Amino acid sequence: MEVFINLLVNGVSTGLLIFLLAAGLTLIFGLMSVLNFAHGGLFVWGAFSGAWIFKETNSFLLAIAGSIAIGMVLGWVLERFLIRPVYGNHVRQLLITLGGMLVLSESIKIFWGPNPIRVNLPAWLEGSYQFDGIIIIKYRVFVIVVGLLLYLALWLLLSRTQIGLMIRAGVLDKEMVQALGINVKGLFTFVFLLGAGLAALGGALLAPYSGVVFAEMGMQYAILAFIVVIIGGMGSLQGSALASLIVGVAGAFMAYYMPDLSLALNMLLLATVLLVKPTGLLGEKGSAV
Amino acid sequence: MSLLKLDNLETYLGQYHILQGVSMSVEVGSITVLFGRNGAGKTTTLRSIMGFNPSTTGSVHYHNQKISGMPTHLISRKGIGYVPENQGIFSALTIEETLNLARAKSTGDAEEKMEWMLELFPDLKKFWRKKSGLLSGGQKQMLAIARAYINGDGLLLIDEPSKGLSPIMVEKLMESILKMKEKTTILLVEQNFLMASEIGNYFYIMDDGKIVHDGWMQDLKDDRETCQKYLGIA
């Protein structure tokens, strides 16, 4: 029972971290039809800038806020100068965002050097909760709480606000939204910045979670996030949340019970879902919420 | 008084030269019908007005103000409501959400317009919380027209509203469009001559990207030769 609960907590917290990365990716794809590989670069910048601010100021909350701000600034630069010129052309998007991903990852080395850097947990999140022989690491609970709150906030944004309504309509029919007097380019920028901020936050939260950050981790997590977005259904926030939890929890259990198979797990999940439901678990046109 | 004026519009879609010098005008308070066979350029004319397929030369003036060259959302904010050929329904949104979205950037008195649309199309009120994708073809068309009317202020561009609808639904819809004429000006693209000739005041006929004929609707009804030549009506 202890093992089961521990694996479950680990899986859910990992899943919610992946969700932070996948949420932005799925909204950007759903609304803008942009395959943004550079998203992983924003994630790694979030991780490094968060770790650096935390080290310099000893304030974890400031580190989180700073990394989100840096992620959004970088996101704005990416959207404005790299992605806007290639809207509607998937091949060019793929090439240019892959290039953006490499530039973002390599530029990390200019600021923080080529070696991985260690990141400590903030003092107030060190330690663990213990009851009935079950030990749950405090930081993982924190990640779960933050992940769930953000999911709720995103859900409220999309389903209860005017701008959320515009985004959902934009996912369905961009032209028609423009014909209603709504500036879709402005909406694109907003969604892109939101996604960039979420990716950077995911990176900042992952840094103390994994204890070490390295420049190449962006690609690793970007691929994971793409798998999640496809499994959940491209453009669907709920689908990404569900797929993130499935990937996180299944990964935790497989790594414990069948470690040899754990590497192939994500691909197996992806292939199974694509065979059974090619649009993804909750992926239907317009399912942004 | 001319509300909308197109002057020598030339529009290309890729390598294809679709509009080849289209000039026309729409008078305030009228229903102007744009006829023509498939591929004549009717839909492209509306899309050029809205800025989706901008013209390379020529101009579009609305209320004597040049709107060609402006982005679509700013053209819409001038008060032009648009109903596309495929209705452009937001299938995952409810009727309530769709009409609220139309109200967001509405250029007139949105509340009053919303009330009148719900009076004109009671089905929209009846299925207020229903997802738009689950509505019947006729209800979707009503929603598309109501959305454009609430959003716009002064001019409605409606692209083939009768397409795919039953004769009874077409009749009902046309009665509603006729009532809307009391409050707005309409540029209607239609292939259903019988229906459109009953409600239209003025007409233009397009062929191969050009306006080949125009005049009062009553005159067209009596002009068998033109009807047969351009509209295939015996």
Short mmCIF file of C-alpha atoms in Angstrom, two decimals:
data_model
loop_
_atom_site.label_atom_id
_atom_site.label_comp_id
_atom_site.label_asym_id
_atom_site.label_seq_id
_atom_site.Cartn_x
_atom_site.Cartn_y
_atom_site.Cartn_z
CA MET A 1 0.00 0.00 0.00
CA GLU A 2 2.84 2.40 0.90
CA VAL A 3 4.54 1.71 -2.39
CA PHE A 4 1.28 2.20 -4.28
CA ILE A 5 0.54 5.57 -2.68
CA ASN A 6 4.10 6.78 -3.12
CA LEU A 7 4.12 5.81 -6.79
CA LEU A 8 0.75 7.46 -7.25
CA VAL A 9 1.90 10.73 -5.67
CA ASN A 10 5.10 10.67 -7.72
CA GLY A 11 3.18 9.94 -10.89
CA VAL A 12 0.57 12.66 -10.31
CA SER A 13 3.18 15.31 -9.49
CA THR A 14 5.28 14.39 -12.54
CA GLY A 15 2.11 14.36 -14.65
CA LEU A 16 1.11 17.84 -13.49
CA LEU A 17 4.58 19.19 -14.30
CA ILE A 18 4.25 17.77 -17.81
CA PHE A 19 0.77 19.32 -17.96
CA LEU A 20 2.20 22.81 -17.39
CA LEU A 21 4.31 22.36 -20.50
CA ALA A 22 1.60 20.61 -22.51
CA ALA A 23 -1.18 23.12 -21.65
CA GLY A 24 0.52 25.98 -23.48
CA LEU A 25 1.49 23.72 -26.33
CA THR A 26 -2.04 22.42 -26.88
CA LEU A 27 -3.62 25.90 -26.77
CA ILE A 28 -1.01 27.28 -29.16
CA PHE A 29 -1.64 24.41 -31.55
CA GLY A 30 -5.42 24.55 -31.17
CA LEU A 31 -5.74 28.27 -31.76
CA MET A 32 -2.80 29.02 -33.99
CA SER A 33 -2.10 25.64 -35.69
CA VAL A 34 1.53 26.18 -34.72
CA LEU A 35 3.78 23.22 -33.96
CA ASN A 36 6.02 24.98 -31.48
CA PHE A 37 9.13 22.91 -30.72
CA ALA A 38 10.73 26.01 -29.17
CA HIS A 39 8.35 25.47 -26.25
CA GLY A 40 10.95 23.15 -24.69
CA GLY A 41 13.48 26.00 -24.87
CA LEU A 42 11.16 28.22 -22.83
CA PHE A 43 10.83 25.39 -20.32
CA VAL A 44 14.60 25.07 -19.91
CA TRP A 45 14.96 28.85 -19.61
CA GLY A 46 12.32 28.75 -16.88
CA ALA A 47 14.31 26.05 -15.08
CA PHE A 48 17.67 27.87 -15.27
CA SER A 49 16.39 31.38 -14.59
CA GLY A 50 14.29 30.11 -11.68
CA ALA A 51 17.26 28.24 -10.20
CA TRP A 52 19.50 31.29 -10.63
CA ILE A 53 17.04 33.78 -9.09
CA PHE A 54 16.45 31.37 -6.20
CA LYS A 55 20.18 31.04 -5.60
CA GLU A 56 20.73 34.81 -5.73
CA THR A 57 17.74 35.92 -3.67
CA ASN A 58 16.89 32.82 -1.64
CA SER A 59 13.26 33.54 -2.43
CA PHE A 60 11.50 30.70 -4.21
CA LEU A 61 8.38 32.75 -4.93
CA LEU A 62 10.48 35.48 -6.51
CA ALA A 63 12.25 32.78 -8.54
CA ILE A 64 8.90 31.52 -9.84
CA ALA A 65 7.66 35.03 -10.69
CA GLY A 66 10.97 35.96 -12.35
CA SER A 67 11.11 32.81 -14.46
CA ILE A 68 7.52 33.35 -15.65
CA ALA A 69 8.38 36.95 -16.63
CA ILE A 70 11.53 35.83 -18.48
CA GLY A 71 9.59 33.03 -20.22
CA MET A 72 6.93 35.51 -21.37
CA VAL A 73 9.50 37.99 -22.70
CA LEU A 74 11.23 35.21 -24.64
CA GLY A 75 7.82 33.97 -25.80
CA TRP A 76 6.96 37.42 -27.11
CA VAL A 77 10.26 37.58 -29.05
CA LEU A 78 9.64 34.09 -30.49
CA GLU A 79 6.07 34.83 -31.53
CA ARG A 80 6.81 38.25 -32.95
CA PHE A 81 9.97 37.51 -34.91
CA LEU A 82 10.09 33.76 -35.56
CA ILE A 83 6.58 32.38 -35.63
CA ARG A 84 4.45 35.23 -36.98
CA PRO A 85 6.18 35.16 -40.39
CA VAL A 86 5.48 31.43 -40.79
CA TYR A 87 1.83 31.20 -39.74
CA GLY A 88 0.01 28.65 -41.88
CA ASN A 89 3.14 26.82 -43.03
CA HIS A 90 3.77 23.75 -40.89
CA VAL A 91 7.04 22.73 -42.53
CA ARG A 92 8.59 26.16 -41.96
CA GLN A 93 7.18 26.24 -38.43
CA LEU A 94 8.78 22.90 -37.67
CA LEU A 95 12.17 24.05 -38.96
CA ILE A 96 12.13 27.49 -37.39
CA THR A 97 10.83 26.39 -33.99
CA LEU A 98 13.37 23.54 -33.90
CA GLY A 99 16.01 26.16 -34.64
CA GLY A 100 14.54 28.38 -31.91
CA MET A 101 14.69 25.44 -29.51
CA LEU A 102 18.40 24.88 -30.27
CA VAL A 103 19.23 28.59 -29.93
CA LEU A 104 17.38 28.84 -26.62
CA SER A 105 19.07 25.69 -25.26
CA GLU A 106 22.55 26.70 -26.40
CA SER A 107 22.18 30.28 -25.16
CA ILE A 108 21.71 28.83 -21.68
CA LYS A 109 25.42 27.88 -21.81
CA ILE A 110 26.42 31.51 -22.43
CA PHE A 111 24.80 32.61 -19.20
CA TRP A 112 25.24 29.58 -16.94
CA GLY A 113 28.03 27.57 -18.57
CA PRO A 114 27.94 24.12 -20.17
CA ASN A 115 27.67 22.03 -17.01
CA PRO A 116 24.48 20.94 -15.26
CA ILE A 117 23.73 22.96 -12.15
CA ARG A 118 22.39 21.67 -8.87
CA VAL A 119 19.23 23.16 -7.41
CA ASN A 120 18.16 22.86 -3.79
CA LEU A 121 14.67 22.72 -2.41
CA PRO A 122 13.45 25.85 -0.66
CA ALA A 123 13.73 25.35 3.10
CA TRP A 124 9.98 25.65 3.67
CA LEU A 125 9.34 22.83 1.20
CA GLU A 126 11.98 20.41 2.46
CA GLY A 127 11.07 17.24 4.31
CA SER A 128 8.09 14.97 4.04
CA TYR A 129 4.72 14.09 5.47
CA GLN A 130 4.51 10.74 7.24
CA PHE A 131 1.47 8.78 8.26
CA ASP A 132 0.95 5.03 8.73
CA GLY A 133 4.37 4.27 7.28
CA ILE A 134 3.66 6.24 4.14
CA ILE A 135 6.19 8.94 3.36
CA ILE A 136 5.17 11.68 0.97
CA ILE A 137 7.71 14.30 -0.05
CA LYS A 138 6.44 17.79 0.74
CA TYR A 139 7.63 19.35 -2.53
CA ARG A 140 5.63 16.83 -4.56
CA VAL A 141 2.49 17.77 -2.69
CA PHE A 142 3.32 21.42 -3.43
CA VAL A 143 3.70 20.64 -7.15
CA ILE A 144 0.36 18.79 -7.15
CA VAL A 145 -1.41 21.71 -5.45
CA VAL A 146 0.12 24.28 -7.84
CA GLY A 147 -0.66 22.08 -10.86
CA LEU A 148 -4.29 21.59 -9.83
CA LEU A 149 -4.75 25.30 -9.08
CA LEU A 150 -3.34 26.22 -12.46
CA TYR A 151 -5.56 23.72 -14.21
CA LEU A 152 -8.54 25.25 -12.42
CA ALA A 153 -7.42 28.77 -13.31
CA LEU A 154 -7.00 27.83 -16.98
CA TRP A 155 -10.36 26.10 -17.02
CA LEU A 156 -12.01 29.17 -15.50
CA LEU A 157 -10.20 31.45 -17.95
CA LEU A 158 -11.41 29.44 -20.94
CA SER A 159 -14.93 28.69 -19.79
CA ARG A 160 -15.94 31.74 -17.76
CA THR A 161 -14.29 34.79 -19.30
CA GLN A 162 -14.82 36.82 -22.43
CA ILE A 163 -11.25 36.27 -23.62
CA GLY A 164 -11.65 32.53 -22.98
CA LEU A 165 -14.77 32.55 -25.13
CA MET A 166 -12.81 34.29 -27.89
CA ILE A 167 -10.00 31.71 -27.64
CA ARG A 168 -12.45 28.79 -27.80
CA ALA A 169 -14.19 30.33 -30.79
CA GLY A 170 -10.80 31.02 -32.39
CA VAL A 171 -9.84 27.36 -32.05
CA LEU A 172 -13.02 26.50 -34.00
CA ASP A 173 -13.00 29.13 -36.74
CA LYS A 174 -10.37 31.88 -36.82
CA GLU A 175 -11.87 33.63 -39.84
CA MET A 176 -15.29 33.91 -38.31
CA VAL A 177 -13.85 35.31 -35.10
CA GLN A 178 -12.17 38.06 -37.13
CA ALA A 179 -15.45 38.72 -38.90
CA LEU A 180 -16.92 39.45 -35.46
CA GLY A 181 -14.45 42.29 -34.97
CA ILE A 182 -12.00 40.39 -32.78
CA ASN A 183 -8.29 40.92 -33.33
CA VAL A 184 -7.07 37.35 -33.75
CA LYS A 185 -3.41 38.38 -33.94
CA GLY A 186 -3.73 39.96 -30.50
CA LEU A 187 -5.44 36.80 -29.29
CA PHE A 188 -2.57 34.71 -30.72
CA THR A 189 -0.02 36.80 -28.85
CA PHE A 190 -1.97 36.50 -25.60
CA VAL A 191 -2.20 32.70 -25.90
CA PHE A 192 1.45 32.45 -26.86
CA LEU A 193 2.54 34.50 -23.85
CA LEU A 194 0.27 32.45 -21.59
CA GLY A 195 1.79 29.23 -22.95
CA ALA A 196 5.33 30.61 -22.61
CA GLY A 197 4.67 31.64 -19.00
CA LEU A 198 3.29 28.19 -18.19
CA ALA A 199 6.28 26.46 -19.79
CA ALA A 200 8.71 28.64 -17.81
CA LEU A 201 6.76 27.97 -14.61
CA GLY A 202 6.93 24.23 -15.34
CA GLY A 203 10.71 24.53 -15.70
CA ALA A 204 11.05 26.58 -12.51
CA LEU A 205 9.03 24.00 -10.56
CA LEU A 206 10.91 21.08 -12.08
CA ALA A 207 14.36 22.40 -11.12
CA PRO A 208 14.12 21.72 -7.36
CA TYR A 209 12.03 18.60 -8.11
CA SER A 210 14.78 16.92 -10.11
CA GLY A 211 17.63 18.59 -8.18
CA VAL A 212 19.67 19.28 -11.29
CA VAL A 213 19.09 21.18 -14.52
CA PHE A 214 20.93 20.90 -17.84
CA ALA A 215 20.63 22.73 -21.14
CA GLU A 216 19.50 19.68 -23.15
CA MET A 217 16.50 18.89 -20.95
CA GLY A 218 14.28 21.16 -23.08
CA MET A 219 14.11 18.76 -26.02
CA GLN A 220 13.50 15.79 -23.73
CA TYR A 221 10.50 17.47 -22.12
CA ALA A 222 9.24 19.02 -25.35
CA ILE A 223 8.93 15.54 -26.88
CA LEU A 224 7.14 14.32 -23.76
CA ALA A 225 4.76 17.28 -23.94
CA PHE A 226 4.07 16.64 -27.64
CA ILE A 227 3.25 13.00 -26.84
CA VAL A 228 0.86 14.17 -24.13
CA VAL A 229 -0.79 16.72 -26.42
CA ILE A 230 -1.34 14.10 -29.13
CA ILE A 231 -2.64 11.49 -26.66
CA GLY A 232 -5.01 14.03 -25.09
CA GLY A 233 -6.19 15.45 -28.40
CA MET A 234 -4.58 18.46 -30.02
CA GLY A 235 -6.20 21.67 -28.84
CA SER A 236 -7.93 20.12 -25.81
CA LEU A 237 -6.92 21.40 -22.36
CA GLN A 238 -8.82 18.65 -20.53
CA GLY A 239 -7.32 16.07 -22.86
CA SER A 240 -3.82 17.30 -22.05
CA ALA A 241 -4.55 17.21 -18.32
CA LEU A 242 -5.85 13.66 -18.57
CA ALA A 243 -3.00 12.48 -20.79
CA SER A 244 -0.40 14.14 -18.52
CA LEU A 245 -1.75 12.23 -15.53
CA ILE A 246 -1.87 8.96 -17.48
CA VAL A 247 1.71 9.40 -18.72
CA GLY A 248 2.98 10.52 -15.29
CA VAL A 249 1.27 7.79 -13.27
CA ALA A 250 1.90 4.98 -15.78
CA GLY A 251 5.55 6.09 -15.98
CA ALA A 252 5.96 5.96 -12.20
CA PHE A 253 4.45 2.46 -11.93
CA MET A 254 6.28 1.07 -14.94
CA ALA A 255 9.62 2.41 -13.72
CA TYR A 256 9.07 0.54 -10.45
CA TYR A 257 7.53 -2.73 -11.65
CA MET A 258 8.88 -3.11 -15.19
CA PRO A 259 11.85 -0.76 -15.55
CA ASP A 260 12.93 -2.40 -18.83
CA LEU A 261 9.67 -1.40 -20.46
CA SER A 262 9.39 2.09 -18.98
CA LEU A 263 11.32 3.75 -21.79
CA ALA A 264 8.95 2.35 -24.40
CA LEU A 265 5.85 3.19 -22.39
CA ASN A 266 5.10 6.62 -23.83
CA MET A 267 5.46 5.40 -27.40
CA LEU A 268 3.22 2.40 -26.64
CA LEU A 269 0.59 4.69 -25.13
CA LEU A 270 0.83 7.03 -28.11
CA ALA A 271 0.54 4.22 -30.67
CA THR A 272 -2.40 2.63 -28.84
CA VAL A 273 -4.36 5.87 -28.60
CA LEU A 274 -3.67 6.77 -32.23
CA LEU A 275 -4.84 3.33 -33.37
CA VAL A 276 -8.02 3.37 -31.29
CA LYS A 277 -8.89 7.11 -31.46
CA PRO A 278 -6.74 9.04 -33.93
CA THR A 279 -8.04 12.42 -32.69
CA GLY A 280 -6.74 11.67 -29.18
CA LEU A 281 -8.63 10.88 -25.96
CA LEU A 282 -10.69 14.09 -25.83
CA GLY A 283 -9.72 15.57 -29.14
CA GLU A 284 -12.55 16.82 -31.23
CA LYS A 285 -12.63 19.96 -33.26
CA GLY A 286 -13.15 22.81 -30.89
CA SER A 287 -12.64 21.04 -27.61
CA ALA A 288 -10.43 23.75 -26.15
CA VAL A 289 -11.96 23.25 -22.71
CA MET B 1 -27.76 56.91 -51.01
CA SER B 2 -24.99 54.42 -51.58
CA LEU B 3 -23.93 52.61 -48.38
CA LEU B 4 -21.38 50.25 -49.93
CA LYS B 5 -19.48 50.93 -53.11
CA LEU B 6 -17.12 48.55 -54.92
CA ASP B 7 -14.98 50.14 -57.56
CA ASN B 8 -13.13 48.02 -60.12
CA LEU B 9 -12.12 45.23 -57.72
CA GLU B 10 -9.50 42.79 -58.98
CA THR B 11 -8.85 39.79 -56.74
CA TYR B 12 -6.51 36.83 -57.22
CA LEU B 13 -6.67 33.52 -55.36
CA GLY B 14 -3.17 32.15 -55.85
CA GLN B 15 -2.57 32.21 -59.58
CA TYR B 16 -6.26 32.48 -60.43
CA HIS B 17 -7.69 35.84 -61.42
CA ILE B 18 -11.12 35.60 -59.79
CA LEU B 19 -12.56 39.12 -59.68
CA GLN B 20 -11.88 41.02 -62.87
CA GLY B 21 -12.97 44.57 -62.27
CA VAL B 22 -16.09 44.25 -60.15
CA SER B 23 -17.97 47.51 -59.57
CA MET B 24 -21.26 47.72 -57.75
CA SER B 25 -23.09 49.66 -55.08
CA VAL B 26 -25.60 48.84 -52.37
CA GLU B 27 -28.24 51.42 -51.44
CA VAL B 28 -29.27 52.13 -47.85
CA GLY B 29 -32.31 50.13 -46.74
CA SER B 30 -32.32 47.81 -49.75
CA ILE B 31 -31.83 44.12 -50.36
CA THR B 32 -29.36 43.85 -53.20
CA VAL B 33 -28.98 40.36 -54.64
CA LEU B 34 -25.84 39.08 -56.31
CA PHE B 35 -26.68 36.25 -58.71
CA GLY B 36 -24.42 34.04 -60.75
CA ARG B 37 -23.50 30.46 -61.48
CA ASN B 38 -21.06 28.43 -59.37
CA GLY B 39 -17.55 29.83 -59.69
CA ALA B 40 -18.72 33.21 -60.98
CA GLY B 41 -16.98 35.03 -58.10
CA LYS B 42 -19.92 35.85 -55.80
CA THR B 43 -18.39 34.45 -52.61
CA THR B 44 -15.01 35.98 -53.45
CA THR B 45 -16.73 39.36 -53.81
CA LEU B 46 -18.06 39.11 -50.25
CA ARG B 47 -14.71 37.81 -48.98
CA SER B 48 -12.93 40.70 -50.67
CA ILE B 49 -15.27 43.18 -49.00
CA MET B 50 -14.52 41.56 -45.62
CA GLY B 51 -10.78 41.59 -46.27
CA PHE B 52 -10.32 37.80 -46.25
CA ASN B 53 -9.23 37.86 -49.89
CA PRO B 54 -8.02 41.44 -50.35
CA SER B 55 -8.21 42.86 -53.82
CA THR B 56 -4.99 43.79 -55.61
CA THR B 57 -6.52 46.83 -57.25
CA GLY B 58 -9.75 48.75 -56.89
CA SER B 59 -11.43 49.93 -53.72
CA VAL B 60 -14.31 49.28 -51.33
CA HIS B 61 -16.01 52.23 -49.61
CA TYR B 62 -18.47 51.90 -46.74
CA HIS B 63 -20.27 55.06 -45.59
CA ASN B 64 -17.92 56.90 -48.01
CA GLN B 65 -14.92 55.66 -46.07
CA LYS B 66 -12.34 53.44 -47.73
CA ILE B 67 -12.26 50.02 -46.03
CA SER B 68 -10.26 48.03 -48.60
CA GLY B 69 -6.78 47.32 -47.27
CA MET B 70 -7.98 47.27 -43.66
CA PRO B 71 -7.71 44.06 -41.57
CA THR B 72 -10.93 42.05 -41.31
CA HIS B 73 -11.60 42.77 -37.63
CA LEU B 74 -11.50 46.53 -38.28
CA ILE B 75 -13.79 46.20 -41.31
CA SER B 76 -16.22 44.29 -39.10
CA ARG B 77 -16.06 47.02 -36.45
CA LYS B 78 -17.24 49.54 -39.01
CA GLY B 79 -20.58 47.78 -38.72
CA ILE B 80 -20.56 45.08 -41.40
CA GLY B 81 -22.05 41.74 -40.32
CA TYR B 82 -21.03 38.66 -42.30
CA VAL B 83 -22.74 35.29 -42.79
CA PRO B 84 -20.39 32.96 -44.68
CA GLU B 85 -21.50 30.29 -47.12
CA ASN B 86 -20.66 27.51 -44.65
CA GLN B 87 -22.39 29.45 -41.84
CA GLY B 88 -19.16 29.53 -39.76
CA ILE B 89 -20.88 28.03 -36.74
CA PHE B 90 -18.82 27.58 -33.56
CA SER B 91 -20.00 24.01 -33.05
CA ALA B 92 -18.71 23.59 -29.48
CA LEU B 93 -20.20 26.88 -28.25
CA THR B 94 -23.80 27.22 -27.11
CA ILE B 95 -26.21 29.67 -28.71
CA GLU B 96 -25.83 31.86 -25.62
CA GLU B 97 -22.03 31.89 -25.93
CA THR B 98 -22.15 32.53 -29.68
CA LEU B 99 -24.45 35.53 -29.35
CA ASN B 100 -22.48 36.87 -26.38
CA LEU B 101 -19.39 36.70 -28.56
CA ALA B 102 -21.22 38.63 -31.28
CA ARG B 103 -22.13 41.24 -28.68
CA ALA B 104 -18.51 41.64 -27.52
CA LYS B 105 -17.49 43.96 -30.36
CA SER B 106 -20.94 44.98 -31.52
CA THR B 107 -21.10 48.40 -33.08
CA GLY B 108 -24.74 49.22 -32.33
CA ASP B 109 -27.18 48.73 -29.47
CA ALA B 110 -26.42 45.06 -28.89
CA GLU B 111 -29.12 44.49 -26.25
CA GLU B 112 -31.91 45.74 -28.45
CA LYS B 113 -30.63 43.79 -31.43
CA MET B 114 -30.32 40.61 -29.35
CA GLU B 115 -33.91 40.94 -28.13
CA TRP B 116 -35.22 41.45 -31.63
CA MET B 117 -33.29 38.46 -33.01
CA LEU B 118 -34.68 36.19 -30.29
CA GLU B 119 -38.13 37.46 -31.18
CA LEU B 120 -37.54 36.87 -34.89
CA PHE B 121 -35.96 33.44 -34.35
CA PRO B 122 -37.68 31.94 -31.28
CA ASP B 123 -35.80 28.65 -31.74
CA LEU B 124 -32.62 30.41 -30.62
CA LYS B 125 -34.26 31.24 -27.30
CA LYS B 126 -35.70 27.74 -27.00
CA PHE B 127 -32.30 26.07 -27.43
CA TRP B 128 -30.35 28.84 -25.65
CA ARG B 129 -27.97 26.48 -23.84
CA LYS B 130 -27.65 23.94 -26.66
CA LYS B 131 -24.33 23.45 -28.43
CA SER B 132 -24.53 25.08 -31.86
CA GLY B 133 -23.15 21.98 -33.57
CA LEU B 134 -26.25 20.04 -32.48
CA LEU B 135 -28.74 22.42 -34.12
CA SER B 136 -30.57 21.63 -37.36
CA GLY B 137 -29.38 23.19 -40.62
CA GLY B 138 -32.09 25.85 -40.50
CA GLN B 139 -31.40 26.70 -36.86
CA LYS B 140 -27.69 27.04 -37.63
CA GLN B 141 -28.52 29.48 -40.42
CA MET B 142 -30.76 31.48 -38.07
CA LEU B 143 -27.92 31.59 -35.54
CA ALA B 144 -25.42 32.70 -38.18
CA ILE B 145 -27.74 35.51 -39.32
CA ALA B 146 -28.57 36.59 -35.74
CA ARG B 147 -24.88 36.62 -34.86
CA ALA B 148 -24.03 38.80 -37.86
CA TYR B 149 -26.93 41.16 -37.19
CA ILE B 150 -26.06 41.60 -33.50
CA ASN B 151 -22.39 42.12 -34.34
CA GLY B 152 -22.90 44.50 -37.24
CA ASP B 153 -24.66 47.81 -37.58
CA GLY B 154 -26.00 48.89 -40.91
CA LEU B 155 -24.99 46.23 -43.44
CA LEU B 156 -25.32 42.47 -43.61
CA LEU B 157 -23.46 40.33 -46.14
CA ILE B 158 -25.25 36.98 -46.44
CA ASP B 159 -23.80 34.20 -48.59
CA GLU B 160 -26.31 31.66 -49.94
CA PRO B 161 -28.53 31.26 -46.87
CA SER B 162 -30.86 28.83 -48.66
CA LYS B 163 -28.12 26.31 -49.42
CA GLY B 164 -29.01 22.82 -48.20
CA LEU B 165 -32.26 23.87 -46.50
CA SER B 166 -35.75 22.45 -47.02
CA PRO B 167 -38.22 24.60 -49.04
CA ILE B 168 -40.27 25.35 -45.90
CA MET B 169 -37.19 26.47 -44.01
CA VAL B 170 -36.07 28.60 -46.97
CA GLU B 171 -39.45 30.32 -47.03
CA LYS B 172 -39.32 30.98 -43.29
CA LEU B 173 -35.79 32.32 -43.53
CA MET B 174 -36.64 34.61 -46.40
CA GLU B 175 -39.58 36.06 -44.49
CA SER B 176 -37.18 36.85 -41.66
CA ILE B 177 -34.64 38.44 -44.01
CA LEU B 178 -37.41 40.56 -45.48
CA LYS B 179 -38.35 41.75 -41.97
CA MET B 180 -34.70 42.54 -41.27
CA LYS B 181 -34.69 44.90 -44.23
CA GLU B 182 -36.69 47.34 -42.08
CA LYS B 183 -33.67 47.72 -39.82
CA THR B 184 -30.62 47.02 -41.95
CA THR B 185 -29.27 46.94 -45.47
CA ILE B 186 -28.53 43.54 -46.99
CA LEU B 187 -26.24 42.29 -49.73
CA LEU B 188 -27.42 38.78 -50.47
CA VAL B 189 -25.60 36.19 -52.58
CA GLU B 190 -28.09 33.63 -53.83
CA GLN B 191 -28.61 31.00 -56.52
CA ASN B 192 -32.24 30.40 -55.63
CA PHE B 193 -33.76 32.87 -58.09
CA LEU B 194 -37.40 32.30 -57.15
CA MET B 195 -36.78 33.07 -53.53
CA ALA B 196 -34.34 35.94 -53.96
CA SER B 197 -36.41 37.65 -56.63
CA GLU B 198 -39.30 37.83 -54.16
CA ILE B 199 -37.37 39.78 -51.56
CA GLY B 200 -34.69 41.67 -53.52
CA ASN B 201 -34.94 45.27 -54.73
CA TYR B 202 -31.93 45.46 -56.96
CA PHE B 203 -29.75 42.78 -58.54
CA TYR B 204 -26.33 42.20 -60.05
CA ILE B 205 -25.41 39.17 -62.13
CA MET B 206 -21.83 37.93 -62.13
CA ASP B 207 -20.19 35.75 -64.71
CA ASP B 208 -16.52 34.81 -64.92
CA GLY B 209 -15.53 37.37 -62.28
CA LYS B 210 -17.33 40.30 -63.91
CA ILE B 211 -20.65 42.05 -63.37
CA VAL B 212 -22.50 41.36 -66.61
CA HIS B 213 -25.91 42.73 -65.80
CA ASP B 214 -27.67 44.81 -63.18
CA GLY B 215 -30.99 46.48 -62.64
CA TRP B 216 -34.25 46.45 -60.69
CA MET B 217 -35.46 43.03 -59.61
CA GLN B 218 -38.88 43.55 -61.14
CA ASP B 219 -37.28 44.11 -64.55
CA LEU B 220 -35.22 40.93 -64.22
CA LYS B 221 -38.31 38.85 -63.50
CA ASP B 222 -39.74 40.00 -66.83
CA ASP B 223 -36.48 39.54 -68.73
CA ARG B 224 -36.62 35.88 -69.79
CA GLU B 225 -33.58 36.12 -72.04
CA THR B 226 -31.21 37.38 -69.34
CA CYS B 227 -32.56 34.84 -66.86
CA GLN B 228 -31.96 32.02 -69.31
CA LYS B 229 -28.56 33.25 -70.46
CA TYR B 230 -26.94 33.84 -67.08
CA LEU B 231 -29.05 32.00 -64.53
CA GLY B 232 -30.16 28.98 -66.53
CA ILE B 233 -33.83 29.65 -65.82
CA ALA B 234 -36.23 28.75 -68.62
#
